[in-house]
Tab-separated table of C-alpha atoms in Angstrom:
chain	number	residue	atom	x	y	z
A	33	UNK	CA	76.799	114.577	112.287
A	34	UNK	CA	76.044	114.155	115.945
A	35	UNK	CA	75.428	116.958	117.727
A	36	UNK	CA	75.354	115.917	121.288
A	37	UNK	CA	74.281	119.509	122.675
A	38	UNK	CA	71.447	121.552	120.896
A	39	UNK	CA	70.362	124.808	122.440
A	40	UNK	CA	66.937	125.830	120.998
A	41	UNK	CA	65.080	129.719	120.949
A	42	UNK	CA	66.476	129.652	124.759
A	43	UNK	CA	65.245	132.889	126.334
A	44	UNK	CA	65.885	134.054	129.828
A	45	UNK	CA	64.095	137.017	131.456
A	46	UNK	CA	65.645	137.722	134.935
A	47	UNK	CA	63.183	140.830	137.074
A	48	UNK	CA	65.125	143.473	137.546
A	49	UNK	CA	63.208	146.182	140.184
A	50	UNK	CA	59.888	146.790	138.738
A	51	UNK	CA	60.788	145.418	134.823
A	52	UNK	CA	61.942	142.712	133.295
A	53	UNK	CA	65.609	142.379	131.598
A	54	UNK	CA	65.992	139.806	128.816
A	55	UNK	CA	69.814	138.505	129.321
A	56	UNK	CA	69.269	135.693	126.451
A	57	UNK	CA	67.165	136.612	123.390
A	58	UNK	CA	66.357	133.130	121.366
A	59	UNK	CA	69.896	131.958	121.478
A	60	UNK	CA	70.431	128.716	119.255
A	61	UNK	CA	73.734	126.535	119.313
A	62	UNK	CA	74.323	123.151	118.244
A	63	UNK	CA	77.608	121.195	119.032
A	64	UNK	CA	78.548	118.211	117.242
A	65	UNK	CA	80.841	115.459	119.107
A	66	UNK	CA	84.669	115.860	118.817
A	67	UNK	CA	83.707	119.830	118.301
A	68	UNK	CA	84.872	122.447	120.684
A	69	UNK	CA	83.030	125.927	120.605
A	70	UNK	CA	84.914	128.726	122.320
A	71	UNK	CA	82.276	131.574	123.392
A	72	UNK	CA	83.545	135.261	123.680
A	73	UNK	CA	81.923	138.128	125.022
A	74	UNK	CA	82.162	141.414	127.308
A	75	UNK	CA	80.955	140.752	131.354
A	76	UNK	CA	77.229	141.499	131.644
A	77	UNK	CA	76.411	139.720	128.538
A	78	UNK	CA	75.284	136.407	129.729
A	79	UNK	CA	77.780	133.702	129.591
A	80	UNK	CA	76.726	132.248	133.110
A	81	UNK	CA	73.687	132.758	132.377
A	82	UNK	CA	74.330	130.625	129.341
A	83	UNK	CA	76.386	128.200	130.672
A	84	UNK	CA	73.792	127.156	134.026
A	85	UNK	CA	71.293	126.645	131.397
A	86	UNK	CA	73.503	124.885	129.131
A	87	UNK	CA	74.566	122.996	132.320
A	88	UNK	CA	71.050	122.271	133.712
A	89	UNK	CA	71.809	124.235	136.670
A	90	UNK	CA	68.971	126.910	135.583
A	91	UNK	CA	65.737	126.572	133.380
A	92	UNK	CA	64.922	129.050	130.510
A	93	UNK	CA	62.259	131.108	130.699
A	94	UNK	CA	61.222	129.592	127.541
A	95	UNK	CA	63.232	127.098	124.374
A	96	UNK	CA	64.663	123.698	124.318
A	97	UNK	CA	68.270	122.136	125.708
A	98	UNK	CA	68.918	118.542	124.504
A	99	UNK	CA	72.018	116.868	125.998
A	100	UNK	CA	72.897	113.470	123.908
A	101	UNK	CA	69.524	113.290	122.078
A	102	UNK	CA	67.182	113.705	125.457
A	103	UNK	CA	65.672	117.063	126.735
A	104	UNK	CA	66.244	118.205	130.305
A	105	UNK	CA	64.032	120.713	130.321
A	106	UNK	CA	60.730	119.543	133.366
A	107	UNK	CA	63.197	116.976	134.914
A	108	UNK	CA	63.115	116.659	138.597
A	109	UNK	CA	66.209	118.065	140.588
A	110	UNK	CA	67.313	114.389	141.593
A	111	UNK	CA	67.309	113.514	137.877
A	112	UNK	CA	68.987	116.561	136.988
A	113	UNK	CA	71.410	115.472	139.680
A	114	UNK	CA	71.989	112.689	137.945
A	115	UNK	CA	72.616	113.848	134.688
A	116	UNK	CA	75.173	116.693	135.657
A	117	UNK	CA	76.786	113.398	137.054
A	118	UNK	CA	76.709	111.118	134.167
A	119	UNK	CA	76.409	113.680	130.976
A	120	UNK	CA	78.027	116.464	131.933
A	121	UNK	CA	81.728	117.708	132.417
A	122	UNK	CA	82.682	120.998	133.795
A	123	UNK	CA	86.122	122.840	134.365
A	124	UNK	CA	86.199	126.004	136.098
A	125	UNK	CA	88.510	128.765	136.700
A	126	UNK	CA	90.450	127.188	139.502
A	127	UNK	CA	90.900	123.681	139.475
A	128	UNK	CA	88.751	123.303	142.886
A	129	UNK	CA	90.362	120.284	143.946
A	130	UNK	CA	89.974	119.068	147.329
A	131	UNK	CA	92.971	119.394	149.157
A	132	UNK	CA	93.166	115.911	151.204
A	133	UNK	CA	92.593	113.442	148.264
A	134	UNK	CA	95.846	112.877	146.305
A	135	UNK	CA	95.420	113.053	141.939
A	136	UNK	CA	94.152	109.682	141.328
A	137	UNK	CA	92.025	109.961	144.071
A	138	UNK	CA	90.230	113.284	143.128
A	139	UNK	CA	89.153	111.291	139.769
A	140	UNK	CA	88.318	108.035	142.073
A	141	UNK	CA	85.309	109.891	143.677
A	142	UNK	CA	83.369	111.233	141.179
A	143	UNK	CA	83.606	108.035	139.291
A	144	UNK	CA	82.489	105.814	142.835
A	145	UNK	CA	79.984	109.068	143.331
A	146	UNK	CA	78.636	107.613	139.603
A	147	UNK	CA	78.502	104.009	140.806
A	148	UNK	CA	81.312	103.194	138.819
A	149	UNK	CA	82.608	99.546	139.553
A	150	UNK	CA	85.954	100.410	141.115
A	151	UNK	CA	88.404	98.273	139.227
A	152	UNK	CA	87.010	100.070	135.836
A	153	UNK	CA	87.292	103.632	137.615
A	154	UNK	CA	91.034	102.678	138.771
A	155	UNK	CA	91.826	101.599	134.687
A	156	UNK	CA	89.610	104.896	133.245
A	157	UNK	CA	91.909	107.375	136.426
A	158	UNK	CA	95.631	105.694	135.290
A	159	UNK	CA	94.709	106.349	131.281
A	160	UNK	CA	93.258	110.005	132.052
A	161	UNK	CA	96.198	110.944	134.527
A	162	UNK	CA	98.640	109.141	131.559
A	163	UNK	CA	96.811	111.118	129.028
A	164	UNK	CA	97.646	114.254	130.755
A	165	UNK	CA	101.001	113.564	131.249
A	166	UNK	CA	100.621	113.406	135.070
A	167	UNK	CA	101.877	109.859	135.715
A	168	UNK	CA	104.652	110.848	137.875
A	169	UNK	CA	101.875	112.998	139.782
A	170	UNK	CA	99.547	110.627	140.527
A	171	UNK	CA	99.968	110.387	144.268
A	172	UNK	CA	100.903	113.786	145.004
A	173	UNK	CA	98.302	116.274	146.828
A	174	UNK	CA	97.171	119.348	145.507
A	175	UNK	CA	99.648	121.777	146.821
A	176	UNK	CA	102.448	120.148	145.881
A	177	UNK	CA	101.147	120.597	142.141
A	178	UNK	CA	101.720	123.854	139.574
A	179	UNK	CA	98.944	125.959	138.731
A	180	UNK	CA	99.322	124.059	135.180
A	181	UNK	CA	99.211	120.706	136.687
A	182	UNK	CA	96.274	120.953	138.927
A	183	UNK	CA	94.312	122.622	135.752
A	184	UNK	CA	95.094	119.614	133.919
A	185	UNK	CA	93.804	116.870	136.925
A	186	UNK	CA	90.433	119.044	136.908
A	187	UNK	CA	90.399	118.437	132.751
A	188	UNK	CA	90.856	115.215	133.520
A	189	UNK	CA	88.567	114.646	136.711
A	190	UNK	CA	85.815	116.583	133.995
A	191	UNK	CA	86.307	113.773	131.560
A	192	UNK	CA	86.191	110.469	134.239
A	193	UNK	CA	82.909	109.541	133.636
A	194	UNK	CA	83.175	110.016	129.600
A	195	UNK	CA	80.790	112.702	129.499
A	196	UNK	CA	78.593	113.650	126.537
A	197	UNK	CA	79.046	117.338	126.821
A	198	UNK	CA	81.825	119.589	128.360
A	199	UNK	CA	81.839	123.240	129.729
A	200	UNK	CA	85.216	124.816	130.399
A	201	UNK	CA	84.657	128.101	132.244
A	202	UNK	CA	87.838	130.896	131.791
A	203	UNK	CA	89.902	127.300	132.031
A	204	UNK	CA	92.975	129.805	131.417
A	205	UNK	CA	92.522	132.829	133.405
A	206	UNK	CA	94.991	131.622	136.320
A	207	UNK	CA	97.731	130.686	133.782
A	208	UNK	CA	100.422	131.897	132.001
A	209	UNK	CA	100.382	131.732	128.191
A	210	UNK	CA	102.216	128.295	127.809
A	211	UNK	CA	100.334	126.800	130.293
A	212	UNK	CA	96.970	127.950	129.040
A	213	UNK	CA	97.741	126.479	125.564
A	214	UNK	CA	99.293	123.348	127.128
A	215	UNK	CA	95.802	122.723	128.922
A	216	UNK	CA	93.401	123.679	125.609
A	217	UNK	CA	95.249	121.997	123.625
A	218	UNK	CA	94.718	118.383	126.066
A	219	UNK	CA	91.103	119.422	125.813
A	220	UNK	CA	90.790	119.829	122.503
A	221	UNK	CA	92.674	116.123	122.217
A	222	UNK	CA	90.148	114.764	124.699
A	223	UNK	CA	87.328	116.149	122.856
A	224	UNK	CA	88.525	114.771	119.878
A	225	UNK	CA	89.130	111.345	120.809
A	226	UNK	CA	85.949	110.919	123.286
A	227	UNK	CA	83.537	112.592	121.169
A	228	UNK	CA	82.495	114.856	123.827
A	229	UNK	CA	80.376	117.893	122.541
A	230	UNK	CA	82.549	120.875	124.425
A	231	UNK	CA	82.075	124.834	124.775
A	232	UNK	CA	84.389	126.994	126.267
A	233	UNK	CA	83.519	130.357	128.038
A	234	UNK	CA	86.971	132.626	127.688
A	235	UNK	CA	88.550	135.595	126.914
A	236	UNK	CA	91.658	134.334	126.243
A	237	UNK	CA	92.512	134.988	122.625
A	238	UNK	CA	95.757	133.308	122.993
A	239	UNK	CA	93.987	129.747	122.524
A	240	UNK	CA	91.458	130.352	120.080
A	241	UNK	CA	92.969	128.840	117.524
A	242	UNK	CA	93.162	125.519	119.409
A	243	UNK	CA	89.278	125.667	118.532
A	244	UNK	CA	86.965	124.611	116.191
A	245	UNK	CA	84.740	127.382	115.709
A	246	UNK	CA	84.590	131.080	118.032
A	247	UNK	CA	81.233	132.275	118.541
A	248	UNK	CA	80.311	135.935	120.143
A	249	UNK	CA	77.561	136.235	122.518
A	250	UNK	CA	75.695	139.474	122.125
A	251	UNK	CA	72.397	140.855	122.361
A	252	UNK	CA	71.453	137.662	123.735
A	253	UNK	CA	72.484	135.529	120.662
A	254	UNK	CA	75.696	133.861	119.233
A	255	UNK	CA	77.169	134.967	116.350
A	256	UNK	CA	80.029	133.803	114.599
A	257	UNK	CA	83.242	135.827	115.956
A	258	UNK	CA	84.524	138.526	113.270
């Protein structure tokens, strides 16, 4: 099986005053592509911690991240760059959409941002925005969208540039039950069909079943959910 994200013994010691406070204790996750992972856990016990290393938005202080076979770990910041840009999906809380570009447009950008050649960005934008049943949307600006609809153009702006690996972070915590599972359950199609390698951060144990496995962070490790 591929696993297109490994985490490896990733520690992360953050100073706290005059000691030091370990918030990730030799945490290990693989992901295989066409799996999602949902991660649980209370607030102080490391998800963003886990999920800018994860992300290569922070180093370790010591272990291994491999995104689609390659390690990031010693890479420059313009390579890193790069990588978020070509490997890496992420979904946040609120959609963060910019509020002049219409939907097609929001998932135009980051594909021209990639160096995309612009006829296959304006085919790969039409089949997301399709995919996400958004057709009739696809000109309209942000604020004219539901909370539900503008979650689903940043699943699909996330997945323009066919990422290896996908983050989702609390993609549910602005919307109502049907809307939350409505929007999982698209990700956990895209996943499927893409082989992307995705983990989502939540609390919401509405969707959990929409997921392939449910892993508890605690102590500084995942452990399989009880």
């Amino acid at each position: 099986m591929n696993n297109r994200l490994i985490l490896r013994n990733i520690t992360r010691t953050f100073r706290d005053g005059t000691a030091n406070r370990t918030v990730l204790d030799q945490l290990n996750l693989e992901v295989a592509a066409g799996e999602l992972v949902a991660v649980m856990g209370p607030s102080g016990s490391g998800k963003s911690t886990f999920l800018s290393i994860a992300g290569a938005l922070l180093e370790p202080s010591s272990g291994q991240v491999e995104i689609d076979g390659e390690s990031i770990l010693g890479k420059s910041p313009d390579t890193l760059s790069k990588l978020r840009l070509h490997k890496i999906g992420f979904i946040f809380q609120n959609a963060n959409l910019i509020p002049y570009l219409k939907v097609e447009e929001q998932l135009r950008l980051v594909a021209s941002l990639a160096g995309i050649h612009k006829a296959d960005a304006a085919y790969r934008a039409r089949q997301l925005i399709e995919q996400m049943g958004l057709s009739h949307r696809s000109s309209a600006y942000p604020d004219k969208l539901s909370g539900g609809e503008r979650q689903r153009v940043a699943v699909a702006r996330a997945l323009m540039n066919d990422p290896a690996v996908l983050y989702a972070d609390e993609p549910t915590a602005s919307l109502d039950s049907a809307r939350g599972q409505d929007v999982v359950s698209l990700i956990a199609q895209q996943v499927k069909a893409e082989g992307t390698s995705a983990v989502m951060v939540t609390h919401d144990e509405r969707i959990l079943s929409l997921c392939d496995r449910v892993l508890l962070l605690k102590d500084g490790r995942l452990k399989e959910h009880p």
